[in-house]
Amino acid sequence: FSCNTFFPDYDNADTDTVIPMKQPETSFLNSYTGVYGALTDRNISEATARKFGVKVIKDNNGQVKQHIYPFHNGSEIVATKTRYVDNKNFACNGTFQGTGLFGEQLYRNKGGKYLTICEGEVDALSAYELMGSKWASVSIKNGCQSALRDVKANYDYINKFDKVVLCFDNDEHGKKAAIKVAQIFEPNKCKIVKLKAKDANEYLRAGHSQDFMKRWWEAQTFTPAGIVNLKDFDGLYNDEQQ
């Protein structure tokens, strides 16, 4: 199967009876192509890309032009999302029905002390590197607009972790989505990271892992009383770094 051929009569097969098998052009497997390599445009190492199964497609000059993110149903890859570097567009292939969060397969059935949930694949990869590869990091599947749906669909998996750390984008949509997600869980289960930069990847590209980890550890615990709300996130990131 791995060489895309089959033998009509396996026991008596010879080289003349080999019939080539071709995937249909519409097959999502054709989209899971490329090679393992660093996501140089996002400062993400090849080791992290390999860990999450992310591949890249490069141009003739060796520049990364596409990221290929795999999505699993159980242990099987059933869909991919392609990010085009030049225009930041996305293309999806396969079926996302039944797929878990991006990166979920790495920690399936394990649970653990902390699970960090990000708003996008690149940020999940970035948070994983910023945390020194120590804690589990995943992403919702389609930005903050899918946060509530994705988390509800994967509630049992997420709830196996002792603490859920929500690290969504530092904008109004991301902040609101984080609060809505936190409300699903029991009190004191979720913590919300108050970012100064736009997202985790911006910290990674700037080389500010210490600042990110400080904010990650100081993330405020969400309670029904509303201790964490939008006003807690005042202040915009500027070019002046500390």
PDB file of C-alpha atoms in Angstrom:
ATOM      1  CA  PHE A   1       0.000   0.000   0.000  1.00  0.00           C
ATOM      2  CA  SER A   2       2.789   2.425   0.834  1.00  0.00           C
ATOM      3  CA  CYS A   3       4.106   2.334  -2.722  1.00  0.00           C
ATOM      4  CA  ASN A   4       0.643   2.948  -4.214  1.00  0.00           C
ATOM      5  CA  THR A   5       0.542  -0.359  -6.101  1.00  0.00           C
ATOM      6  CA  PHE A   6      -1.364  -3.606  -5.683  1.00  0.00           C
ATOM      7  CA  PHE A   7      -1.218  -7.159  -6.992  1.00  0.00           C
ATOM      8  CA  PRO A   8      -4.406  -8.783  -8.368  1.00  0.00           C
ATOM      9  CA  ASP A   9      -3.053 -12.227  -7.404  1.00  0.00           C
ATOM     10  CA  TYR A  10      -0.615 -11.657  -4.556  1.00  0.00           C
ATOM     11  CA  ASP A  11       0.614 -15.285  -4.213  1.00  0.00           C
ATOM     12  CA  ASN A  12       1.441 -15.609  -7.906  1.00  0.00           C
ATOM     13  CA  ALA A  13       2.334 -12.035  -8.671  1.00  0.00           C
ATOM     14  CA  ASP A  14       5.187 -11.084 -10.927  1.00  0.00           C
ATOM     15  CA  THR A  15       6.437  -7.755 -12.202  1.00  0.00           C
ATOM     16  CA  ASP A  16       4.095  -7.922 -15.200  1.00  0.00           C
ATOM     17  CA  THR A  17       0.979  -7.994 -13.051  1.00  0.00           C
ATOM     18  CA  VAL A  18       1.667  -4.933 -10.939  1.00  0.00           C
ATOM     19  CA  ILE A  19      -1.104  -2.399 -11.429  1.00  0.00           C
ATOM     20  CA  PRO A  20      -0.401   1.166 -10.312  1.00  0.00           C
ATOM     21  CA  MET A  21      -2.856   2.804  -7.930  1.00  0.00           C
ATOM     22  CA  LYS A  22      -3.395   6.533  -8.048  1.00  0.00           C
ATOM     23  CA  GLN A  23      -5.124   8.646  -5.464  1.00  0.00           C
ATOM     24  CA  PRO A  24      -7.975  10.710  -6.898  1.00  0.00           C
ATOM     25  CA  GLU A  25      -6.900  14.273  -7.516  1.00  0.00           C
ATOM     26  CA  THR A  26      -9.440  15.415  -4.947  1.00  0.00           C
ATOM     27  CA  SER A  27      -8.051  13.164  -2.216  1.00  0.00           C
ATOM     28  CA  PHE A  28      -6.918  15.048   0.864  1.00  0.00           C
ATOM     29  CA  LEU A  29      -3.854  12.783   0.981  1.00  0.00           C
ATOM     30  CA  ASN A  30      -2.530  14.664  -2.022  1.00  0.00           C
ATOM     31  CA  SER A  31      -2.553  17.777   0.131  1.00  0.00           C
ATOM     32  CA  TYR A  32      -0.416  16.180   2.858  1.00  0.00           C
ATOM     33  CA  THR A  33       2.719  16.584   0.850  1.00  0.00           C
ATOM     34  CA  GLY A  34       5.896  18.585   1.245  1.00  0.00           C
ATOM     35  CA  VAL A  35       8.755  17.847   3.608  1.00  0.00           C
ATOM     36  CA  TYR A  36       9.538  18.291   7.263  1.00  0.00           C
ATOM     37  CA  GLY A  37      11.424  21.485   7.865  1.00  0.00           C
ATOM     38  CA  ALA A  38      11.537  24.604   9.985  1.00  0.00           C
ATOM     39  CA  LEU A  39       8.752  27.135   9.509  1.00  0.00           C
ATOM     40  CA  THR A  40      11.338  29.827   8.930  1.00  0.00           C
ATOM     41  CA  ASP A  41       8.774  32.549   8.308  1.00  0.00           C
ATOM     42  CA  ARG A  42       7.479  31.961  11.846  1.00  0.00           C
ATOM     43  CA  ASN A  43      10.715  31.011  13.649  1.00  0.00           C
ATOM     44  CA  ILE A  44       9.400  27.529  14.409  1.00  0.00           C
ATOM     45  CA  SER A  45      12.011  24.776  14.507  1.00  0.00           C
ATOM     46  CA  GLU A  46      11.972  21.621  12.422  1.00  0.00           C
ATOM     47  CA  ALA A  47      11.872  19.564  15.637  1.00  0.00           C
ATOM     48  CA  THR A  48       8.592  21.184  16.666  1.00  0.00           C
ATOM     49  CA  ALA A  49       7.155  20.864  13.158  1.00  0.00           C
ATOM     50  CA  ARG A  50       7.998  17.156  13.150  1.00  0.00           C
ATOM     51  CA  LYS A  51       6.498  16.717  16.596  1.00  0.00           C
ATOM     52  CA  PHE A  52       3.139  18.034  15.356  1.00  0.00           C
ATOM     53  CA  GLY A  53       3.398  16.460  11.896  1.00  0.00           C
ATOM     54  CA  VAL A  54       3.543  19.819  10.099  1.00  0.00           C
ATOM     55  CA  LYS A  55       5.175  19.853   6.671  1.00  0.00           C
ATOM     56  CA  VAL A  56       6.314  22.687   4.424  1.00  0.00           C
ATOM     57  CA  ILE A  57       6.496  23.323   0.703  1.00  0.00           C
ATOM     58  CA  LYS A  58       9.364  25.457  -0.542  1.00  0.00           C
ATOM     59  CA  ASP A  59      10.003  27.305  -3.771  1.00  0.00           C
ATOM     60  CA  ASN A  60      13.080  26.835  -5.960  1.00  0.00           C
ATOM     61  CA  ASN A  61      15.003  29.255  -3.766  1.00  0.00           C
ATOM     62  CA  GLY A  62      14.327  27.264  -0.634  1.00  0.00           C
ATOM     63  CA  GLN A  63      11.813  29.744   0.768  1.00  0.00           C
ATOM     64  CA  VAL A  64       8.852  28.332   2.663  1.00  0.00           C
ATOM     65  CA  LYS A  65       5.658  28.970   0.710  1.00  0.00           C
ATOM     66  CA  GLN A  66       3.133  26.689   2.389  1.00  0.00           C
ATOM     67  CA  HIS A  67       2.516  25.086   5.778  1.00  0.00           C
ATOM     68  CA  ILE A  68       0.605  21.788   5.822  1.00  0.00           C
ATOM     69  CA  TYR A  69      -1.167  21.080   9.137  1.00  0.00           C
ATOM     70  CA  PRO A  70      -2.579  17.558   9.684  1.00  0.00           C
ATOM     71  CA  PHE A  71      -5.788  16.851  11.595  1.00  0.00           C
ATOM     72  CA  HIS A  72      -6.499  13.478  13.160  1.00  0.00           C
ATOM     73  CA  ASN A  73      -9.549  11.388  13.899  1.00  0.00           C
ATOM     74  CA  GLY A  74      -8.091   9.130  16.542  1.00  0.00           C
ATOM     75  CA  SER A  75      -4.677   8.127  15.242  1.00  0.00           C
ATOM     76  CA  GLU A  76      -5.551   8.597  11.567  1.00  0.00           C
ATOM     77  CA  ILE A  77      -4.911  11.730   9.526  1.00  0.00           C
ATOM     78  CA  VAL A  78      -8.197  12.539   7.799  1.00  0.00           C
ATOM     79  CA  ALA A  79      -7.810  16.205   6.868  1.00  0.00           C
ATOM     80  CA  THR A  80      -5.240  18.898   6.250  1.00  0.00           C
ATOM     81  CA  LYS A  81      -5.182  22.652   6.404  1.00  0.00           C
ATOM     82  CA  THR A  82      -2.771  24.483   4.103  1.00  0.00           C
ATOM     83  CA  ARG A  83      -1.544  27.961   4.944  1.00  0.00           C
ATOM     84  CA  TYR A  84      -0.170  29.999   2.033  1.00  0.00           C
ATOM     85  CA  VAL A  85       2.629  32.157   3.378  1.00  0.00           C
ATOM     86  CA  ASP A  86       2.522  34.951   0.786  1.00  0.00           C
ATOM     87  CA  ASN A  87      -1.146  35.884   1.117  1.00  0.00           C
ATOM     88  CA  LYS A  88      -1.991  34.172   4.459  1.00  0.00           C
ATOM     89  CA  ASN A  89      -4.921  32.335   2.872  1.00  0.00           C
ATOM     90  CA  PHE A  90      -5.958  28.835   3.899  1.00  0.00           C
ATOM     91  CA  ALA A  91      -7.205  25.772   2.034  1.00  0.00           C
ATOM     92  CA  CYS A  92      -8.819  22.766   3.725  1.00  0.00           C
ATOM     93  CA  ASN A  93      -8.888  19.198   2.408  1.00  0.00           C
ATOM     94  CA  GLY A  94     -10.519  16.035   3.686  1.00  0.00           C
ATOM     95  CA  THR A  95     -13.216  15.837   6.316  1.00  0.00           C
ATOM     96  CA  PHE A  96     -12.888  17.652   9.619  1.00  0.00           C
ATOM     97  CA  GLN A  97     -15.891  15.856  11.079  1.00  0.00           C
ATOM     98  CA  GLY A  98     -14.740  13.898  14.097  1.00  0.00           C
ATOM     99  CA  THR A  99     -11.297  15.479  14.179  1.00  0.00           C
ATOM    100  CA  GLY A 100      -9.845  16.654  17.446  1.00  0.00           C
ATOM    101  CA  LEU A 101      -8.066  19.889  18.206  1.00  0.00           C
ATOM    102  CA  PHE A 102      -4.845  20.515  16.312  1.00  0.00           C
ATOM    103  CA  GLY A 103      -2.110  18.656  18.188  1.00  0.00           C
ATOM    104  CA  GLU A 104      -4.553  16.683  20.325  1.00  0.00           C
ATOM    105  CA  GLN A 105      -3.240  13.334  19.099  1.00  0.00           C
ATOM    106  CA  LEU A 106       0.083  13.980  20.853  1.00  0.00           C
ATOM    107  CA  TYR A 107      -1.537  13.904  24.274  1.00  0.00           C
ATOM    108  CA  ARG A 108      -4.543  11.673  23.701  1.00  0.00           C
ATOM    109  CA  ASN A 109      -5.793   9.776  26.754  1.00  0.00           C
ATOM    110  CA  LYS A 110      -2.919  11.109  28.821  1.00  0.00           C
ATOM    111  CA  GLY A 111      -4.251  14.196  30.484  1.00  0.00           C
ATOM    112  CA  GLY A 112      -1.681  16.070  32.511  1.00  0.00           C
ATOM    113  CA  LYS A 113      -1.128  19.106  34.668  1.00  0.00           C
ATOM    114  CA  TYR A 114      -1.560  21.859  32.058  1.00  0.00           C
ATOM    115  CA  LEU A 115      -3.147  22.126  28.623  1.00  0.00           C
ATOM    116  CA  THR A 116      -2.622  25.374  26.726  1.00  0.00           C
ATOM    117  CA  ILE A 117      -5.232  26.099  24.050  1.00  0.00           C
ATOM    118  CA  CYS A 118      -4.334  28.644  21.370  1.00  0.00           C
ATOM    119  CA  GLU A 119      -6.328  30.310  18.626  1.00  0.00           C
ATOM    120  CA  GLY A 120      -4.313  28.957  15.687  1.00  0.00           C
ATOM    121  CA  GLU A 121      -1.909  26.236  14.657  1.00  0.00           C
ATOM    122  CA  VAL A 122       1.130  28.516  14.482  1.00  0.00           C
ATOM    123  CA  ASP A 123       0.442  29.801  17.987  1.00  0.00           C
ATOM    124  CA  ALA A 124       0.121  26.254  19.355  1.00  0.00           C
ATOM    125  CA  LEU A 125       3.520  25.436  17.852  1.00  0.00           C
ATOM    126  CA  SER A 126       4.928  28.688  19.204  1.00  0.00           C
ATOM    127  CA  ALA A 127       3.573  28.165  22.714  1.00  0.00           C
ATOM    128  CA  TYR A 128       5.040  24.664  22.726  1.00  0.00           C
ATOM    129  CA  GLU A 129       8.497  26.098  21.961  1.00  0.00           C
ATOM    130  CA  LEU A 130       8.131  29.040  24.337  1.00  0.00           C
ATOM    131  CA  MET A 131       7.254  26.640  27.156  1.00  0.00           C
ATOM    132  CA  GLY A 132      10.357  24.579  26.456  1.00  0.00           C
ATOM    133  CA  SER A 133       8.335  21.670  25.099  1.00  0.00           C
ATOM    134  CA  LYS A 134       7.269  20.896  28.670  1.00  0.00           C
ATOM    135  CA  TRP A 135       3.487  21.317  28.593  1.00  0.00           C
ATOM    136  CA  ALA A 136       0.792  20.190  26.183  1.00  0.00           C
ATOM    137  CA  SER A 137      -0.223  22.759  23.567  1.00  0.00           C
ATOM    138  CA  VAL A 138      -3.118  22.529  21.095  1.00  0.00           C
ATOM    139  CA  SER A 139      -5.207  24.818  18.904  1.00  0.00           C
ATOM    140  CA  ILE A 140      -8.856  25.230  18.066  1.00  0.00           C
ATOM    141  CA  LYS A 141      -9.572  24.457  14.432  1.00  0.00           C
ATOM    142  CA  ASN A 142     -10.885  27.627  12.832  1.00  0.00           C
ATOM    143  CA  GLY A 143      -9.993  30.718  14.825  1.00  0.00           C
ATOM    144  CA  CYS A 144     -11.904  32.221  17.732  1.00  0.00           C
ATOM    145  CA  GLN A 145     -15.234  31.906  15.886  1.00  0.00           C
ATOM    146  CA  SER A 146     -14.998  28.123  16.316  1.00  0.00           C
ATOM    147  CA  ALA A 147     -13.640  28.202  19.872  1.00  0.00           C
ATOM    148  CA  LEU A 148     -16.845  27.407  21.717  1.00  0.00           C
ATOM    149  CA  ARG A 149     -17.907  24.688  19.286  1.00  0.00           C
ATOM    150  CA  ASP A 150     -14.474  23.033  19.189  1.00  0.00           C
ATOM    151  CA  VAL A 151     -14.028  23.053  22.941  1.00  0.00           C
ATOM    152  CA  LYS A 152     -17.509  21.641  23.581  1.00  0.00           C
ATOM    153  CA  ALA A 153     -16.861  18.877  21.042  1.00  0.00           C
ATOM    154  CA  ASN A 154     -13.608  17.978  22.812  1.00  0.00           C
ATOM    155  CA  TYR A 155     -14.723  18.678  26.370  1.00  0.00           C
ATOM    156  CA  ASP A 156     -13.974  15.220  27.779  1.00  0.00           C
ATOM    157  CA  TYR A 157     -10.455  15.275  26.375  1.00  0.00           C
ATOM    158  CA  ILE A 158      -9.718  18.792  27.649  1.00  0.00           C
ATOM    159  CA  ASN A 159     -11.201  18.125  31.065  1.00  0.00           C
ATOM    160  CA  LYS A 160      -8.651  15.363  31.716  1.00  0.00           C
ATOM    161  CA  PHE A 161      -6.045  18.049  32.339  1.00  0.00           C
ATOM    162  CA  ASP A 162      -5.769  19.626  35.773  1.00  0.00           C
ATOM    163  CA  LYS A 163      -5.619  23.185  34.434  1.00  0.00           C
ATOM    164  CA  VAL A 164      -6.669  24.636  31.084  1.00  0.00           C
ATOM    165  CA  VAL A 165      -4.701  27.709  30.029  1.00  0.00           C
ATOM    166  CA  LEU A 166      -6.418  29.796  27.346  1.00  0.00           C
ATOM    167  CA  CYS A 167      -3.942  31.735  25.227  1.00  0.00           C
ATOM    168  CA  PHE A 168      -6.060  33.385  22.535  1.00  0.00           C
ATOM    169  CA  ASP A 169      -5.123  36.446  20.489  1.00  0.00           C
ATOM    170  CA  ASN A 170      -4.799  39.808  22.181  1.00  0.00           C
ATOM    171  CA  ASP A 171      -7.810  41.377  20.482  1.00  0.00           C
ATOM    172  CA  GLU A 172     -11.463  41.851  21.332  1.00  0.00           C
ATOM    173  CA  HIS A 173     -12.612  38.672  19.589  1.00  0.00           C
ATOM    174  CA  GLY A 174      -9.946  36.569  21.254  1.00  0.00           C
ATOM    175  CA  LYS A 175     -10.679  37.950  24.722  1.00  0.00           C
ATOM    176  CA  LYS A 176     -14.423  37.369  24.409  1.00  0.00           C
ATOM    177  CA  ALA A 177     -13.889  33.861  23.070  1.00  0.00           C
ATOM    178  CA  ALA A 178     -11.598  32.998  25.991  1.00  0.00           C
ATOM    179  CA  ILE A 179     -14.230  34.057  28.519  1.00  0.00           C
ATOM    180  CA  LYS A 180     -16.976  32.076  26.751  1.00  0.00           C
ATOM    181  CA  VAL A 181     -14.787  28.974  26.708  1.00  0.00           C
ATOM    182  CA  ALA A 182     -13.823  29.348  30.381  1.00  0.00           C
ATOM    183  CA  GLN A 183     -17.497  29.463  31.341  1.00  0.00           C
ATOM    184  CA  ILE A 184     -17.989  25.901  30.093  1.00  0.00           C
ATOM    185  CA  PHE A 185     -15.787  24.401  32.779  1.00  0.00           C
ATOM    186  CA  GLU A 186     -16.060  24.126  36.534  1.00  0.00           C
ATOM    187  CA  PRO A 187     -14.881  27.134  38.577  1.00  0.00           C
ATOM    188  CA  ASN A 188     -11.107  27.582  38.811  1.00  0.00           C
ATOM    189  CA  LYS A 189     -10.462  25.096  35.995  1.00  0.00           C
ATOM    190  CA  CYS A 190      -9.381  27.674  33.396  1.00  0.00           C
ATOM    191  CA  LYS A 191      -6.765  30.386  33.411  1.00  0.00           C
ATOM    192  CA  ILE A 192      -6.655  33.170  30.813  1.00  0.00           C
ATOM    193  CA  VAL A 193      -3.295  34.520  29.673  1.00  0.00           C
ATOM    194  CA  LYS A 194      -3.150  38.296  29.426  1.00  0.00           C
ATOM    195  CA  LEU A 195      -0.865  38.897  26.458  1.00  0.00           C
ATOM    196  CA  LYS A 196       0.866  42.148  25.682  1.00  0.00           C
ATOM    197  CA  ALA A 197       1.901  41.009  22.206  1.00  0.00           C
ATOM    198  CA  LYS A 198      -0.653  40.016  19.589  1.00  0.00           C
ATOM    199  CA  ASP A 199      -0.201  36.272  20.028  1.00  0.00           C
ATOM    200  CA  ALA A 200       2.248  33.555  21.073  1.00  0.00           C
ATOM    201  CA  ASN A 201       4.077  33.592  17.755  1.00  0.00           C
ATOM    202  CA  GLU A 202       4.886  37.266  18.117  1.00  0.00           C
ATOM    203  CA  TYR A 203       6.668  36.469  21.385  1.00  0.00           C
ATOM    204  CA  LEU A 204       8.576  33.649  19.696  1.00  0.00           C
ATOM    205  CA  ARG A 205       9.687  35.769  16.734  1.00  0.00           C
ATOM    206  CA  ALA A 206      10.804  38.539  19.080  1.00  0.00           C
ATOM    207  CA  GLY A 207      12.737  36.098  21.255  1.00  0.00           C
ATOM    208  CA  HIS A 208      10.740  37.057  24.369  1.00  0.00           C
ATOM    209  CA  SER A 209      10.178  33.633  25.880  1.00  0.00           C
ATOM    210  CA  GLN A 210      10.733  34.891  29.433  1.00  0.00           C
ATOM    211  CA  ASP A 211       8.038  37.541  29.104  1.00  0.00           C
ATOM    212  CA  PHE A 212       5.647  34.979  27.628  1.00  0.00           C
ATOM    213  CA  MET A 213       6.284  32.498  30.424  1.00  0.00           C
ATOM    214  CA  LYS A 214       5.871  35.185  33.059  1.00  0.00           C
ATOM    215  CA  ARG A 215       2.453  36.031  31.656  1.00  0.00           C
ATOM    216  CA  TRP A 216       1.610  32.337  31.269  1.00  0.00           C
ATOM    217  CA  TRP A 217       2.363  31.618  34.938  1.00  0.00           C
ATOM    218  CA  GLU A 218       0.537  34.765  36.040  1.00  0.00           C
ATOM    219  CA  ALA A 219      -2.570  33.957  33.993  1.00  0.00           C
ATOM    220  CA  GLN A 220      -5.677  34.800  35.982  1.00  0.00           C
ATOM    221  CA  THR A 221      -8.010  32.031  37.069  1.00  0.00           C
ATOM    222  CA  PHE A 222     -11.515  32.446  35.706  1.00  0.00           C
ATOM    223  CA  THR A 223     -14.376  32.355  38.195  1.00  0.00           C
ATOM    224  CA  PRO A 224     -18.137  32.807  37.683  1.00  0.00           C
ATOM    225  CA  ALA A 225     -17.908  36.018  39.703  1.00  0.00           C
ATOM    226  CA  GLY A 226     -16.258  37.615  36.696  1.00  0.00           C
ATOM    227  CA  ILE A 227     -12.822  38.237  38.176  1.00  0.00           C
ATOM    228  CA  VAL A 228     -11.556  37.892  34.640  1.00  0.00           C
ATOM    229  CA  ASN A 229     -13.333  40.172  32.206  1.00  0.00           C
ATOM    230  CA  LEU A 230     -12.526  42.398  29.254  1.00  0.00           C
ATOM    231  CA  LYS A 231     -11.402  45.341  31.341  1.00  0.00           C
ATOM    232  CA  ASP A 232      -8.632  43.157  32.765  1.00  0.00           C
ATOM    233  CA  PHE A 233      -7.057  43.135  29.321  1.00  0.00           C
ATOM    234  CA  ASP A 234      -6.575  46.857  28.804  1.00  0.00           C
ATOM    235  CA  GLY A 235      -3.432  47.941  27.038  1.00  0.00           C
ATOM    236  CA  LEU A 236      -2.144  47.293  23.564  1.00  0.00           C
ATOM    237  CA  TYR A 237       1.165  45.861  22.518  1.00  0.00           C
ATOM    238  CA  ASN A 238       3.602  48.424  21.111  1.00  0.00           C
ATOM    239  CA  ASP A 239       6.984  48.224  19.542  1.00  0.00           C
ATOM    240  CA  GLU A 240       8.780  49.113  22.729  1.00  0.00           C
ATOM    241  CA  GLN A 241       9.919  45.836  24.272  1.00  0.00           C
ATOM    242  CA  GLN A 242      10.865  45.371  27.886  1.00  0.00           C
TER     243      GLN A 242
END
